[in-house]
mmCIF file of C-alpha atoms and ligand atoms in Angstrom:
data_model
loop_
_atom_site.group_PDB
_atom_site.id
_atom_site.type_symbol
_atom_site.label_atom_id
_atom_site.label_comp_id
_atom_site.label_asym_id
_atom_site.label_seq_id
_atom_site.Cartn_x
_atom_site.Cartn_y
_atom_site.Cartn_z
ATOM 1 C CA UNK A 80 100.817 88.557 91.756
ATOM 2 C CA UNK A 81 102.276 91.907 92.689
ATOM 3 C CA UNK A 82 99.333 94.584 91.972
ATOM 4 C CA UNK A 83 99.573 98.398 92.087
ATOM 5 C CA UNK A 84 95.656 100.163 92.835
ATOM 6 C CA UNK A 85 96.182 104.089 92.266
ATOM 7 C CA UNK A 86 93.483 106.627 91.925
ATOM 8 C CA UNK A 87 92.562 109.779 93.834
ATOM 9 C CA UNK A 88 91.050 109.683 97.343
ATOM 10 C CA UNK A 89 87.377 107.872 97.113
ATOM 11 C CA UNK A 90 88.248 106.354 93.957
ATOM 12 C CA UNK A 91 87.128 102.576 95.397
ATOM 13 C CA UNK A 92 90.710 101.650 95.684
ATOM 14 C CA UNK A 93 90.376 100.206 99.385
ATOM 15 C CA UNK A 94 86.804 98.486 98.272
ATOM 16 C CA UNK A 95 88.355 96.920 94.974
ATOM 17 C CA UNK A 96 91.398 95.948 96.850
ATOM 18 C CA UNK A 97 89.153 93.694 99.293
ATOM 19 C CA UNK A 98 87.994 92.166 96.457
ATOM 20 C CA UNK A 99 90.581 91.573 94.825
ATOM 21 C CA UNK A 100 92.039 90.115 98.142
ATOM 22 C CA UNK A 101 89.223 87.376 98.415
ATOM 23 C CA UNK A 102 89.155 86.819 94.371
ATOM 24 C CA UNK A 103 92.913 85.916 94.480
ATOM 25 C CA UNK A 104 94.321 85.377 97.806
ATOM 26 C CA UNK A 105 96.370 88.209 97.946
ATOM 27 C CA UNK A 106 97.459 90.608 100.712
ATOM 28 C CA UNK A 107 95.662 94.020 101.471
ATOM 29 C CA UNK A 108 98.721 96.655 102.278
ATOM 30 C CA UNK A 109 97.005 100.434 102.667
ATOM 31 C CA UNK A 110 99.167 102.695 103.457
ATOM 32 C CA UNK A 111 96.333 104.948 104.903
ATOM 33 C CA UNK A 112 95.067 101.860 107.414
ATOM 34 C CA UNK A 113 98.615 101.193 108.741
ATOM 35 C CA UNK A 114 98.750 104.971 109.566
ATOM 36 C CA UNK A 115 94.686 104.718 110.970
ATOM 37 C CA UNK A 116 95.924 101.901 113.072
ATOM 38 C CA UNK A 117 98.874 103.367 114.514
ATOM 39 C CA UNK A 118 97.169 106.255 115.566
ATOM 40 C CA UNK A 119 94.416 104.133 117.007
ATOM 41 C CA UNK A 120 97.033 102.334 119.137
ATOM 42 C CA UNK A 121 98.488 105.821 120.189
ATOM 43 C CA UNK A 122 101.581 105.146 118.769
ATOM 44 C CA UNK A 123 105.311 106.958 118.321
ATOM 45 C CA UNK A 124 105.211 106.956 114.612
ATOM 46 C CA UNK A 125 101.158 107.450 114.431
ATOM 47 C CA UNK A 126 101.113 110.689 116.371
ATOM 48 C CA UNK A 127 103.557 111.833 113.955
ATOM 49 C CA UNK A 128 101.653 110.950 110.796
ATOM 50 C CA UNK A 129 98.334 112.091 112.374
ATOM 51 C CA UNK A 130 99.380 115.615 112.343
ATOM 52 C CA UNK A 131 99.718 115.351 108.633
ATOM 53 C CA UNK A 132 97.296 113.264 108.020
ATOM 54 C CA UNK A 133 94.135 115.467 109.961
ATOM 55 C CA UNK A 134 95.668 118.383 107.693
ATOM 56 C CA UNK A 135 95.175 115.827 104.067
ATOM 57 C CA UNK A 136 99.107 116.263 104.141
ATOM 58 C CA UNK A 137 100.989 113.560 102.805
ATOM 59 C CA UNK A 138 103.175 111.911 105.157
ATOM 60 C CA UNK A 139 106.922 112.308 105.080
ATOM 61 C CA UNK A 140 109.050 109.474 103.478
ATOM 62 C CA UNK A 141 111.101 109.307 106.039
ATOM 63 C CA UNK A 142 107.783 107.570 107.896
ATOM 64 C CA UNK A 143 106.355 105.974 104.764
ATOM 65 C CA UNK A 144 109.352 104.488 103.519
ATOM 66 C CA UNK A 145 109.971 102.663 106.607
ATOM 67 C CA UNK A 146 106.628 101.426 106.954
ATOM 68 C CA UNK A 147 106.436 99.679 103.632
ATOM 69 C CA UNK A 148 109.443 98.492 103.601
ATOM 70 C CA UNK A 149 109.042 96.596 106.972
ATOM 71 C CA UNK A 150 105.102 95.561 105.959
ATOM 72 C CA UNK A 151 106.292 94.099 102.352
ATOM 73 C CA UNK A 152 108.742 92.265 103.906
ATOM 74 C CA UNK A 153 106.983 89.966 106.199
ATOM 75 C CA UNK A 154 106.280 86.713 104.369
ATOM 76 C CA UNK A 155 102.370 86.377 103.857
ATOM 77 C CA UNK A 156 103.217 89.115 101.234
ATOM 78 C CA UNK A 157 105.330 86.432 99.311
ATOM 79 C CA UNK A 158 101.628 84.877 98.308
ATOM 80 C CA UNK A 159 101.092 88.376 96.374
ATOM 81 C CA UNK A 160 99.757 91.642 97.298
ATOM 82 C CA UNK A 161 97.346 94.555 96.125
ATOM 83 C CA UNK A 162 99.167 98.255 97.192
ATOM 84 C CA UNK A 163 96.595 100.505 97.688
ATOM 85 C CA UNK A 164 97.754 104.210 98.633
ATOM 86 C CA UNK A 165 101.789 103.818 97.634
ATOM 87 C CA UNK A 166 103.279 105.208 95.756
ATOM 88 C CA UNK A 167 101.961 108.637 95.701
ATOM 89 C CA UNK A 168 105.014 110.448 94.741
ATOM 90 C CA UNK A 169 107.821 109.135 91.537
ATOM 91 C CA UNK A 170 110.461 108.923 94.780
ATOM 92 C CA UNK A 171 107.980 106.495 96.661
ATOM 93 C CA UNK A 172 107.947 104.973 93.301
ATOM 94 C CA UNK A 173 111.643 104.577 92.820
ATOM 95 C CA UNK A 174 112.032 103.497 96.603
ATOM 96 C CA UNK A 175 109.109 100.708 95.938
ATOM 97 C CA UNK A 176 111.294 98.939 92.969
ATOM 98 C CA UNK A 177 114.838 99.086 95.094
ATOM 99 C CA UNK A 178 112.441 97.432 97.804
ATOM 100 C CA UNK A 179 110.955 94.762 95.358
ATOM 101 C CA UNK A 180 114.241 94.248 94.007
ATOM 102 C CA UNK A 181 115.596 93.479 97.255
ATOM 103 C CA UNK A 182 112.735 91.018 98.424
ATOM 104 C CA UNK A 183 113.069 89.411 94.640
ATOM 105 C CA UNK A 184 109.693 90.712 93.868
ATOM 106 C CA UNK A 185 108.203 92.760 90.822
ATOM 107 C CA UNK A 186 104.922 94.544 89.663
ATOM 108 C CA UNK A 187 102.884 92.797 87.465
ATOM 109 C CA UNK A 188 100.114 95.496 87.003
ATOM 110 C CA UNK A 189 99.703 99.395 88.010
ATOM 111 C CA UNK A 190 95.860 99.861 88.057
ATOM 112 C CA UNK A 191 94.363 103.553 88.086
ATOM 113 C CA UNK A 192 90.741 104.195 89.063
ATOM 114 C CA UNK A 193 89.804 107.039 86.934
ATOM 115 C CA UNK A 194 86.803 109.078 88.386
ATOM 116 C CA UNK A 195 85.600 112.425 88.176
ATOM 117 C CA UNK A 196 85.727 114.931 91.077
ATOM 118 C CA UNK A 197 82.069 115.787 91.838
ATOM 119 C CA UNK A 198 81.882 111.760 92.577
ATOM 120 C CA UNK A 199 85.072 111.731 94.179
ATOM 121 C CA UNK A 200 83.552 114.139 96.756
ATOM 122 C CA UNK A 201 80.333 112.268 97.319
ATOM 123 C CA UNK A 202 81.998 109.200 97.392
ATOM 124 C CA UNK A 203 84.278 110.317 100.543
ATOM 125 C CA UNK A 204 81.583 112.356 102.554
ATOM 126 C CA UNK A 205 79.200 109.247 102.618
ATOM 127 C CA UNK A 206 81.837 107.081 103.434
ATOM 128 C CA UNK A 207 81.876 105.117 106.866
ATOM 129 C CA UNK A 208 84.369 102.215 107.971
ATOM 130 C CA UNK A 209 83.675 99.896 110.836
ATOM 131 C CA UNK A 210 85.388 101.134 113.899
ATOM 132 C CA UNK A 211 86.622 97.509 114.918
ATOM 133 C CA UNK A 212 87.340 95.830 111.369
ATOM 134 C CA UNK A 213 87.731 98.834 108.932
ATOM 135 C CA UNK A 214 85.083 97.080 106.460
ATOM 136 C CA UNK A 215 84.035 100.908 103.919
ATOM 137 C CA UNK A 216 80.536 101.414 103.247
ATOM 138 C CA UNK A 217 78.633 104.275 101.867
ATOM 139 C CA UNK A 218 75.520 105.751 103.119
ATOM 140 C CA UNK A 219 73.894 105.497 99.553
ATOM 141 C CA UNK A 220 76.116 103.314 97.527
ATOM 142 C CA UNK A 221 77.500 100.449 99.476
ATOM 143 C CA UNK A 222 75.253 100.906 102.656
ATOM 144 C CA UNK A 223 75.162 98.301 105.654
ATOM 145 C CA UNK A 224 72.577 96.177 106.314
ATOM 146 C CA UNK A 225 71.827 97.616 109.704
ATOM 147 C CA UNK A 226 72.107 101.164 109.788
ATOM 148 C CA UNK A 227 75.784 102.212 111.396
ATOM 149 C CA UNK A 228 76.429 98.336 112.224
ATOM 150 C CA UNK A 229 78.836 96.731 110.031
ATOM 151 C CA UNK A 230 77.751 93.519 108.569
ATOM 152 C CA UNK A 231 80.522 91.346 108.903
ATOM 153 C CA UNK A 232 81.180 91.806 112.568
ATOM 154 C CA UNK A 233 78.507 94.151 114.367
ATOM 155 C CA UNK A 234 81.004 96.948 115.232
ATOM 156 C CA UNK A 235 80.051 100.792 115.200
ATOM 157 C CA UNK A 236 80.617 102.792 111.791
ATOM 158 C CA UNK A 237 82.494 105.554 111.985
ATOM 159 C CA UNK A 238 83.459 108.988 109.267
ATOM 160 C CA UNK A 239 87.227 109.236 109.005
ATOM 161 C CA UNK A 240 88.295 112.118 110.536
ATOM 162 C CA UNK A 241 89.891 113.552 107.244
ATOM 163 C CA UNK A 242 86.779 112.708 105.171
ATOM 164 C CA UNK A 243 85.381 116.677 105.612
ATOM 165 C CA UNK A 244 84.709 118.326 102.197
ATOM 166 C CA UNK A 245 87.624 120.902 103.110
ATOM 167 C CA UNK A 246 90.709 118.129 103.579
ATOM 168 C CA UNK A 247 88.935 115.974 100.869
ATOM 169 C CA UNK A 248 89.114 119.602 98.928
ATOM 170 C CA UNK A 249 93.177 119.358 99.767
ATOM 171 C CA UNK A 250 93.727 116.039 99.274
ATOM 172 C CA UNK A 251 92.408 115.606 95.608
ATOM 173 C CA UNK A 252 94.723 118.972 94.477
ATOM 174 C CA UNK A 253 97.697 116.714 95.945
ATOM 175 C CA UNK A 254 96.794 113.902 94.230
ATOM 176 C CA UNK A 255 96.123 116.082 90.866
ATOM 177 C CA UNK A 256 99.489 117.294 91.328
ATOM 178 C CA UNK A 257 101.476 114.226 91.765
ATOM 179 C CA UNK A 258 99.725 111.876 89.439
ATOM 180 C CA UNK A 259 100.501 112.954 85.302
ATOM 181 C CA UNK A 260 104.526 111.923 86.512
ATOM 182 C CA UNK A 261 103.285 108.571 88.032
ATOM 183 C CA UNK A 262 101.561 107.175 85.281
ATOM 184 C CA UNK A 263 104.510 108.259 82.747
ATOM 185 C CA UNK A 264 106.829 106.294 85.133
ATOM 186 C CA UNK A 265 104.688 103.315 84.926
ATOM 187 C CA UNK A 266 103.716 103.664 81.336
ATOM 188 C CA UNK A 267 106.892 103.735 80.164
ATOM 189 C CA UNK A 268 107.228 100.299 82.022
ATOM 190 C CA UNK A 269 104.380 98.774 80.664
ATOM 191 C CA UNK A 270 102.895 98.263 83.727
ATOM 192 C CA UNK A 271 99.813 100.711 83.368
ATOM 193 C CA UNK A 272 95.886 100.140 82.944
ATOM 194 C CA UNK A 273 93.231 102.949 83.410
ATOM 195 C CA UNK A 274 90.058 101.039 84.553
ATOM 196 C CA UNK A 275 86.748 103.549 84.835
ATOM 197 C CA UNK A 276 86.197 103.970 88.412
ATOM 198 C CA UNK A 277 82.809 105.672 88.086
ATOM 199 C CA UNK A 278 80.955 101.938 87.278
ATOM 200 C CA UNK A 279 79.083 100.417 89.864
ATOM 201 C CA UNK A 280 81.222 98.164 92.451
ATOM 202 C CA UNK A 281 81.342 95.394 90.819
ATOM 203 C CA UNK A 282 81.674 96.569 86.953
ATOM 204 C CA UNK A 283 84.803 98.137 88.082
ATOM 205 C CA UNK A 284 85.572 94.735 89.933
ATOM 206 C CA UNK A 285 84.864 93.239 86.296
ATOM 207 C CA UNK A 286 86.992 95.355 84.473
ATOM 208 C CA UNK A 287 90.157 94.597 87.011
ATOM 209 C CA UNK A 288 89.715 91.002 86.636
ATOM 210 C CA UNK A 289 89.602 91.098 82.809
ATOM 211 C CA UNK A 290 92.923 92.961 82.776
ATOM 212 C CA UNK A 291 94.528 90.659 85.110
ATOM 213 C CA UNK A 292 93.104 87.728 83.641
ATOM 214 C CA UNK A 293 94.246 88.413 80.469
ATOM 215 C CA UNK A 294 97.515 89.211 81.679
ATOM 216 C CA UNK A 295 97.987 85.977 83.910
ATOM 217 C CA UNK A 296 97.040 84.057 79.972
ATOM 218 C CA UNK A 297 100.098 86.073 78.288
ATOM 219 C CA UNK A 298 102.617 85.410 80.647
HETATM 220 P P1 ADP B 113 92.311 107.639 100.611
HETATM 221 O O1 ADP B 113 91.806 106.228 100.792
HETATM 222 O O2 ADP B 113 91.249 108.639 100.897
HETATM 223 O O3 ADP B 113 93.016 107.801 99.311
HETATM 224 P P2 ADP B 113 94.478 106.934 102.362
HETATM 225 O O4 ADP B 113 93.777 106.084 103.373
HETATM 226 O O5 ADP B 113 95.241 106.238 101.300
HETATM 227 O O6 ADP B 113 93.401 107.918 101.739
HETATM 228 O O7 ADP B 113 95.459 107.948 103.082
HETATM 229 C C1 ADP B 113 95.051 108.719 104.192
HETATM 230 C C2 ADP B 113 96.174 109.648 104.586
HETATM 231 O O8 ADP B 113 97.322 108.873 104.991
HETATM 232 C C3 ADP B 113 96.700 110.556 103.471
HETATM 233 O O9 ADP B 113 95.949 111.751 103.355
HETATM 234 C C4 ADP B 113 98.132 110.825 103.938
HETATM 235 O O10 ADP B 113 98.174 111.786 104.983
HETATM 236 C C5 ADP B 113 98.530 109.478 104.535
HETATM 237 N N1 ADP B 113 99.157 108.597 103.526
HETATM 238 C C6 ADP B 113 98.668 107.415 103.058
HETATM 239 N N2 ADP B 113 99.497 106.884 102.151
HETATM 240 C C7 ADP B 113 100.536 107.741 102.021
HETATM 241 C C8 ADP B 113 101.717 107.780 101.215
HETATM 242 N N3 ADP B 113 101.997 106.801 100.330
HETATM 243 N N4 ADP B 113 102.558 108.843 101.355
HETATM 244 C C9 ADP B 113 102.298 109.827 102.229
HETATM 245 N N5 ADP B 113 101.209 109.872 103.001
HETATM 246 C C10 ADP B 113 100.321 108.843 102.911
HETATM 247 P P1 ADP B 114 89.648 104.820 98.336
HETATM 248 O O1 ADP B 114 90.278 103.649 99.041
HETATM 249 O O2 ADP B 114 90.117 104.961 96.918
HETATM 250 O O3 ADP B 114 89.768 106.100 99.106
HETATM 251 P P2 ADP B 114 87.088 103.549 99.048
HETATM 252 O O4 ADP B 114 87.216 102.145 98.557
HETATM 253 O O5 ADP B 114 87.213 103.780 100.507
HETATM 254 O O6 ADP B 114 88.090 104.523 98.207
HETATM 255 O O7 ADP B 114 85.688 104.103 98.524
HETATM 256 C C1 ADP B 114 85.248 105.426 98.853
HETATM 257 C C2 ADP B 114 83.742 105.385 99.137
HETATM 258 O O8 ADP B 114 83.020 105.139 97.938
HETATM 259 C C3 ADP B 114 83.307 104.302 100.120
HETATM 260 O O9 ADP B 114 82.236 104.798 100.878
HETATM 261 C C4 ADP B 114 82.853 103.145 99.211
HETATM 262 O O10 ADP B 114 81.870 102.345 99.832
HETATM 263 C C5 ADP B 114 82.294 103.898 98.012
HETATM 264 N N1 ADP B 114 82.538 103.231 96.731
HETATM 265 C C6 ADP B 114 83.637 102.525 96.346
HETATM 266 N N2 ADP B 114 83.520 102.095 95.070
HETATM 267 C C7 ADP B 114 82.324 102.582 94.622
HETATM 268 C C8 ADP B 114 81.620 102.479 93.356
HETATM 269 N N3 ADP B 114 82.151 101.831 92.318
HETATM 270 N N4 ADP B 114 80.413 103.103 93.270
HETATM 271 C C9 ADP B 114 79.890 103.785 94.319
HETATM 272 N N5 ADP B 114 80.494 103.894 95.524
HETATM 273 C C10 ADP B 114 81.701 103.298 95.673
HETATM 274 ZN ZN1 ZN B 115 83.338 95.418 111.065
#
């Protein structure tokens, strides 16, 4: 299963993903944590994407495209994978089918978190992720059981760097921008669900499952 999480920043695309991940065995491939990591390790290619990403810049393709391209192709994906932050743009789009095409793979669902703004914003300035395993929580929402100490493996929690209210600000007009074209392209594939991304954790969780389950029946 070949799954497609879209939605603007905060949406609960990352958290759903994990879910999803444990649910059905698939593969978690964020474009935003292979960035986060190669700018942890100090990397060529993640000192280049930092300087867009500490702006809430998107990336240039020429980086993305790459990056994708090399993580889809490694062979735990073959078991299925949930995207989560690609594509943002109809050209990341286009480049994501030539790249499915070539690893014989396809799309089986395109899944948009819809949420409102106001949320959006509280959602991403009480957000923390574990320093060592990159587990999210939220300060009110989702919070750890410890405070600051992730549960699963007793590392720090850290706020991302980009999660201030003025890149946040930048980030959802981007995504505002880009997204009416995306969900045509996917629409008119028959690939597209909205789920409401305001529910609690795991109604939204629910809601996933029902469309994928129901999808799995019909094909
Ligand atoms: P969020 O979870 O808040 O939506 P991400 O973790 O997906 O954010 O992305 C963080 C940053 O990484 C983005 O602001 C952007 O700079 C970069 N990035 C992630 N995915 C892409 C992409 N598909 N194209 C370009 N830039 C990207
Ligand atoms: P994205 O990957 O779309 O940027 P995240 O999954 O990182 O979003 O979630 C953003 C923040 O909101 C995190 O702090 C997370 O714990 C919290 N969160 C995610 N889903 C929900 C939800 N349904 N209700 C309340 N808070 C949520
Ligand atoms: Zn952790």
């Amino acid at each position: 299963m070949f799954v497609v999480l879209m939605g603007p920043p905060g949406a609960g695309k990352g958290t759903q993903a994990e879910k999803l991940c444990k649910e059905f065995g698939l593969i978690h491939v964020a474009t935003g944590d292979i960035f986060r990591n190669a700018v942890k390790e100090g990397t060529e290619m993640g000192k280049k994407a930092k300087a867009y990403m500490d702006k809430g810049e998107l990336v240039p393709d020429e980086i993305v495209l790459g990056i994708v391209k090399e993580r889809l192709s490694k062979a735990d994906c073959a078991n299925g994978v949930v995207l989560d932050g690609f594509p943002r743009t109809i050209q990341q789009a286009e480049a994501l089918d030539q790249v499915l095409e070539d690893l014989k793979m396809k799309i089986n669902m395109v899944i948009i978190l819809d949420i409102n703004e106001d949320e959006v914003i509280d959602r991403l300035t009480g957000r923390r992720v574990c320093s060592n395993c990159g587990a999210t929580y939220h300060i009110k929402y989702n919070p750890p059981k410890v405070r600051n100490i992730c549960d699963y493996c007793s590392g720090e929690l850290q706020q991302r760097s980009d999660d201030t209210i003025e890149t946040v600000k930048d980030r959802i007009k981007i995504y505002n921008n880009l997204i009416p074209p995306l969900i045509d392209y996917y629409e008119q594939k028959g690939l597209f669900q909205k789920a409401n991304g305001s529910n609690l954790i795991d109604c939204v969780f629910a809601e996933i499952d029902s469309f994928l389950q129901k999808k799995v029946y019909i094909e």
